[in-house]
Amino acid sequence: MSTPPSPPAPFVDLTSQARSVARLAEGVREDQLDAPTPCPDYAVRHLLGHLVSLSVAFRDAARRELGPTTDTSPGSSLPELPADWRVALPGALAEMAEAWRDPAAWEGETRAGGVPLPGAVAGLVAVDELVVHGWDLARATGQEYAPDEAALRASEALLTPVEDPAADPTEDPATEDPAPKDSSEDSAGDPAGDASSGEGLFGPPVPVPDGAPLLDRVIGLSGRDPGWRA
């Protein structure tokens, strides 16, 4: 009997985190769909719609089924909530998690949000989307939230800024004459963001107290205020 190949690093099993988000979605009441969320411009219905579309997009990115689902920028319009979302969302989450259980999904190149990405990076972004948006949904609907530990640590690793070893600490950035920034490279349109610049996936990091829980640190790194309440 042959031994199946070991998943390549940094493989993360999305199953537990996907189930956590599905449970949160199940707990959303109809009268909460228009409630605000930590996501600017998103009500709960938009957040749920975004979760449906990102689950499908990252499922297809893992399968290398590239097309409209993987090539559409998430910021192109407000997400629409499908009428069958209570069935569609848990189904899409489960399919997404299953797709990323294939070691091949973490290898080579793929695409998400119209951005080419290494498979390993796309997988970590998928994990982070579930962790952060799970928190968004929990806070917006007043539910308890305990994300998967491995997923949470993967999010921390992805979001933590990477220092440039070639940077000159004596150089004054105010004296530099940087080239104009191409707006098409803004991290808001890039699912991978730019950790090396200190810009999180969802916005500039929010400082949190020393010794804060890991979840609060991750949420702060994502650009959220961990103290946000509906």
CSV table of C-alpha atoms in Angstrom, one decimal:
chain,number,residue,atom,x,y,z
A,1,MET,CA,0.0,0.0,0.0
A,2,SER,CA,1.5,3.3,-1.1
A,3,THR,CA,1.8,6.2,1.3
A,4,PRO,CA,0.1,9.4,0.1
A,5,PRO,CA,2.4,12.4,-0.4
A,6,SER,CA,2.8,14.8,2.4
A,7,PRO,CA,1.3,18.2,1.9
A,8,PRO,CA,3.9,20.9,1.2
A,9,ALA,CA,4.6,23.6,3.7
A,10,PRO,CA,2.8,25.9,4.6
A,11,PHE,CA,-0.2,23.5,4.2
A,12,VAL,CA,-3.1,24.5,6.6
A,13,ASP,CA,-6.3,22.4,6.8
A,14,LEU,CA,-9.2,24.9,6.4
A,15,THR,CA,-11.8,22.4,7.4
A,16,SER,CA,-12.2,23.4,11.1
A,17,GLN,CA,-12.2,27.2,10.3
A,18,ALA,CA,-14.7,26.8,7.5
A,19,ARG,CA,-17.0,24.9,9.8
A,20,SER,CA,-16.6,27.7,12.4
A,21,VAL,CA,-17.7,30.3,9.9
A,22,ALA,CA,-20.6,28.1,8.7
A,23,ARG,CA,-21.8,27.9,12.4
A,24,LEU,CA,-21.7,31.7,12.7
A,25,ALA,CA,-23.7,32.1,9.5
A,26,GLU,CA,-26.2,29.6,10.8
A,27,GLY,CA,-26.7,31.8,13.9
A,28,VAL,CA,-27.4,35.0,11.9
A,29,ARG,CA,-31.0,36.1,12.3
A,30,GLU,CA,-33.0,37.6,9.4
A,31,ASP,CA,-33.4,40.9,11.4
A,32,GLN,CA,-29.6,41.2,11.5
A,33,LEU,CA,-29.0,41.3,7.8
A,34,ASP,CA,-28.9,45.1,7.6
A,35,ALA,CA,-26.8,45.5,10.8
A,36,PRO,CA,-23.4,47.2,10.4
A,37,THR,CA,-20.1,45.2,10.4
A,38,PRO,CA,-16.4,46.1,11.0
A,39,CYS,CA,-16.1,46.1,7.2
A,40,PRO,CA,-16.5,49.7,5.9
A,41,ASP,CA,-19.7,49.9,3.7
A,42,TYR,CA,-20.7,46.3,4.4
A,43,ALA,CA,-23.9,45.4,6.2
A,44,VAL,CA,-24.2,41.8,7.4
A,45,ARG,CA,-25.9,40.8,4.2
A,46,HIS,CA,-22.9,42.1,2.1
A,47,LEU,CA,-20.5,40.3,4.4
A,48,LEU,CA,-22.4,37.0,4.0
A,49,GLY,CA,-22.5,37.6,0.2
A,50,HIS,CA,-18.7,38.2,0.2
A,51,LEU,CA,-18.2,35.0,2.1
A,52,VAL,CA,-20.2,33.1,-0.5
A,53,SER,CA,-18.2,34.6,-3.4
A,54,LEU,CA,-14.8,34.3,-1.8
A,55,SER,CA,-15.4,30.7,-0.9
A,56,VAL,CA,-16.3,29.9,-4.5
A,57,ALA,CA,-13.3,31.9,-5.8
A,58,PHE,CA,-10.7,30.3,-3.6
A,59,ARG,CA,-12.3,26.8,-4.2
A,60,ASP,CA,-11.8,27.4,-7.9
A,61,ALA,CA,-8.3,28.9,-7.3
A,62,ALA,CA,-7.3,25.7,-5.5
A,63,ARG,CA,-8.7,23.5,-8.3
A,64,ARG,CA,-7.1,25.8,-11.0
A,65,GLU,CA,-10.5,26.3,-12.5
A,66,LEU,CA,-9.6,29.9,-13.5
A,67,GLY,CA,-12.2,32.2,-14.9
A,68,PRO,CA,-14.8,34.8,-13.8
A,69,THR,CA,-14.9,33.5,-10.2
A,70,THR,CA,-11.1,33.9,-9.8
A,71,ASP,CA,-10.7,37.0,-12.0
A,72,THR,CA,-13.2,39.4,-10.5
A,73,SER,CA,-11.8,42.0,-8.0
A,74,PRO,CA,-13.7,41.8,-4.7
A,75,GLY,CA,-14.0,45.5,-4.6
A,76,SER,CA,-15.7,45.9,-7.9
A,77,SER,CA,-19.2,46.2,-6.4
A,78,LEU,CA,-21.1,45.5,-3.2
A,79,PRO,CA,-21.6,41.7,-2.8
A,80,GLU,CA,-25.1,40.4,-3.4
A,81,LEU,CA,-26.6,37.9,-1.0
A,82,PRO,CA,-28.1,35.0,-2.8
A,83,ALA,CA,-31.6,34.0,-1.8
A,84,ASP,CA,-30.4,30.5,-1.0
A,85,TRP,CA,-27.4,31.7,1.1
A,86,ARG,CA,-28.3,29.5,4.1
A,87,VAL,CA,-27.6,26.5,1.9
A,88,ALA,CA,-25.1,28.0,-0.6
A,89,LEU,CA,-22.6,29.4,2.0
A,90,PRO,CA,-22.0,26.2,4.1
A,91,GLY,CA,-21.8,24.2,0.9
A,92,ALA,CA,-19.3,26.6,-0.7
A,93,LEU,CA,-17.2,26.7,2.5
A,94,ALA,CA,-17.0,22.9,2.7
A,95,GLU,CA,-16.0,22.7,-1.0
A,96,MET,CA,-13.4,25.4,-0.5
A,97,ALA,CA,-11.9,23.5,2.5
A,98,GLU,CA,-11.9,20.2,0.6
A,99,ALA,CA,-10.2,21.8,-2.5
A,100,TRP,CA,-7.3,23.0,-0.3
A,101,ARG,CA,-6.8,19.6,1.2
A,102,ASP,CA,-5.2,18.6,-2.1
A,103,PRO,CA,-1.4,19.1,-1.8
A,104,ALA,CA,-1.3,20.1,-5.4
A,105,ALA,CA,-3.4,23.2,-4.6
A,106,TRP,CA,-0.5,24.6,-2.6
A,107,GLU,CA,2.0,24.2,-5.4
A,108,GLY,CA,2.6,26.2,-8.6
A,109,GLU,CA,0.7,29.3,-9.5
A,110,THR,CA,-3.0,30.2,-9.4
A,111,ARG,CA,-5.2,33.4,-9.4
A,112,ALA,CA,-7.6,35.1,-7.0
A,113,GLY,CA,-9.3,38.4,-7.3
A,114,GLY,CA,-7.7,38.8,-10.7
A,115,VAL,CA,-4.2,38.6,-9.1
A,116,PRO,CA,-1.7,35.9,-10.0
A,117,LEU,CA,-0.4,34.2,-6.8
A,118,PRO,CA,1.7,31.3,-5.8
A,119,GLY,CA,-0.5,28.5,-4.6
A,120,ALA,CA,0.9,28.5,-1.1
A,121,VAL,CA,0.2,32.3,-0.8
A,122,ALA,CA,-3.3,31.9,-2.2
A,123,GLY,CA,-4.0,29.2,0.4
A,124,LEU,CA,-2.8,31.3,3.3
A,125,VAL,CA,-4.9,34.3,2.0
A,126,ALA,CA,-7.9,31.9,1.9
A,127,VAL,CA,-7.3,31.0,5.5
A,128,ASP,CA,-6.9,34.6,6.6
A,129,GLU,CA,-10.1,35.6,4.8
A,130,LEU,CA,-12.0,33.0,6.9
A,131,VAL,CA,-10.3,34.0,10.1
A,132,VAL,CA,-10.9,37.8,9.8
A,133,HIS,CA,-14.3,37.7,8.2
A,134,GLY,CA,-15.4,35.1,10.8
A,135,TRP,CA,-14.5,37.7,13.4
A,136,ASP,CA,-16.4,40.4,11.5
A,137,LEU,CA,-19.5,38.2,11.4
A,138,ALA,CA,-19.3,37.3,15.0
A,139,ARG,CA,-18.9,40.9,16.2
A,140,ALA,CA,-21.6,42.1,13.9
A,141,THR,CA,-24.2,39.5,15.1
A,142,GLY,CA,-23.1,39.3,18.8
A,143,GLN,CA,-21.9,35.7,18.6
A,144,GLU,CA,-19.0,34.1,20.4
A,145,TYR,CA,-16.0,33.3,18.2
A,146,ALA,CA,-13.2,30.8,18.7
A,147,PRO,CA,-11.2,30.4,15.4
A,148,ASP,CA,-9.2,27.4,14.6
A,149,GLU,CA,-5.8,27.7,16.3
A,150,ALA,CA,-3.7,26.6,13.3
A,151,ALA,CA,-5.7,29.0,11.0
A,152,LEU,CA,-5.2,31.8,13.5
A,153,ARG,CA,-1.4,31.3,13.6
A,154,ALA,CA,-1.3,31.1,9.8
A,155,SER,CA,-3.1,34.4,9.6
A,156,GLU,CA,-0.6,36.0,12.1
A,157,ALA,CA,2.3,34.8,10.0
A,158,LEU,CA,0.7,36.1,6.8
A,159,LEU,CA,-0.2,39.5,8.2
A,160,THR,CA,3.0,40.2,10.2
A,161,PRO,CA,5.1,42.8,8.4
A,162,VAL,CA,8.4,41.6,7.0
A,163,GLU,CA,11.3,43.9,7.6
A,164,ASP,CA,13.5,44.6,4.6
A,165,PRO,CA,17.0,43.3,5.5
A,166,ALA,CA,18.5,45.6,2.8
A,167,ALA,CA,16.9,48.8,4.3
A,168,ASP,CA,19.4,51.4,5.6
A,169,PRO,CA,18.2,52.3,9.2
A,170,THR,CA,20.2,55.6,9.0
A,171,GLU,CA,18.4,56.7,5.9
A,172,ASP,CA,15.7,59.4,6.3
A,173,PRO,CA,12.6,58.3,4.3
A,174,ALA,CA,11.6,62.0,4.2
A,175,THR,CA,14.5,62.7,1.9
A,176,GLU,CA,13.6,59.9,-0.6
A,177,ASP,CA,12.0,60.7,-3.9
A,178,PRO,CA,9.8,57.6,-4.5
A,179,ALA,CA,8.3,56.8,-7.8
A,180,PRO,CA,4.6,57.5,-8.1
A,181,LYS,CA,2.6,54.6,-6.9
A,182,ASP,CA,0.5,52.8,-9.5
A,183,SER,CA,-3.0,52.6,-8.1
A,184,SER,CA,-3.5,49.2,-9.7
A,185,GLU,CA,-1.0,47.9,-7.2
A,186,ASP,CA,-2.9,49.1,-4.2
A,187,SER,CA,-3.3,46.3,-1.6
A,188,ALA,CA,-7.0,46.8,-1.6
A,189,GLY,CA,-7.1,45.1,-5.0
A,190,ASP,CA,-4.5,42.5,-4.2
A,191,PRO,CA,-5.6,39.5,-2.2
A,192,ALA,CA,-2.1,39.0,-0.9
A,193,GLY,CA,-1.7,42.6,0.3
A,194,ASP,CA,1.9,43.7,1.0
A,195,ALA,CA,3.2,42.6,4.4
A,196,SER,CA,6.7,44.0,3.7
A,197,SER,CA,5.2,47.5,3.5
A,198,GLY,CA,3.3,47.2,6.7
A,199,GLU,CA,0.0,47.5,4.9
A,200,GLY,CA,-2.4,44.8,6.0
A,201,LEU,CA,-4.8,42.9,3.7
A,202,PHE,CA,-7.7,45.1,4.8
A,203,GLY,CA,-5.9,48.4,5.8
A,204,PRO,CA,-3.1,49.8,8.0
A,205,PRO,CA,-2.5,47.7,11.2
A,206,VAL,CA,-4.2,48.9,14.3
A,207,PRO,CA,-1.9,48.9,17.4
A,208,VAL,CA,-3.0,46.6,20.2
A,209,PRO,CA,-1.6,46.4,23.8
A,210,ASP,CA,1.4,44.3,24.6
A,211,GLY,CA,0.3,40.9,25.8
A,212,ALA,CA,-3.1,41.1,23.9
A,213,PRO,CA,-4.6,37.7,23.0
A,214,LEU,CA,-3.5,36.3,19.7
A,215,LEU,CA,-6.9,36.9,18.1
A,216,ASP,CA,-6.8,40.6,19.0
A,217,ARG,CA,-3.2,40.8,17.5
A,218,VAL,CA,-4.3,39.2,14.3
A,219,ILE,CA,-7.4,41.4,14.0
A,220,GLY,CA,-5.2,44.5,14.7
A,221,LEU,CA,-2.7,43.4,12.0
A,222,SER,CA,-5.6,43.1,9.6
A,223,GLY,CA,-6.5,46.7,10.0
A,224,ARG,CA,-9.5,46.2,12.4
A,225,ASP,CA,-10.0,47.6,15.8
A,226,PRO,CA,-10.3,44.5,18.1
A,227,GLY,CA,-12.6,46.6,20.4
A,228,TRP,CA,-15.2,47.1,17.6
A,229,ARG,CA,-18.8,46.3,18.7
A,230,ALA,CA,-22.1,46.6,16.8
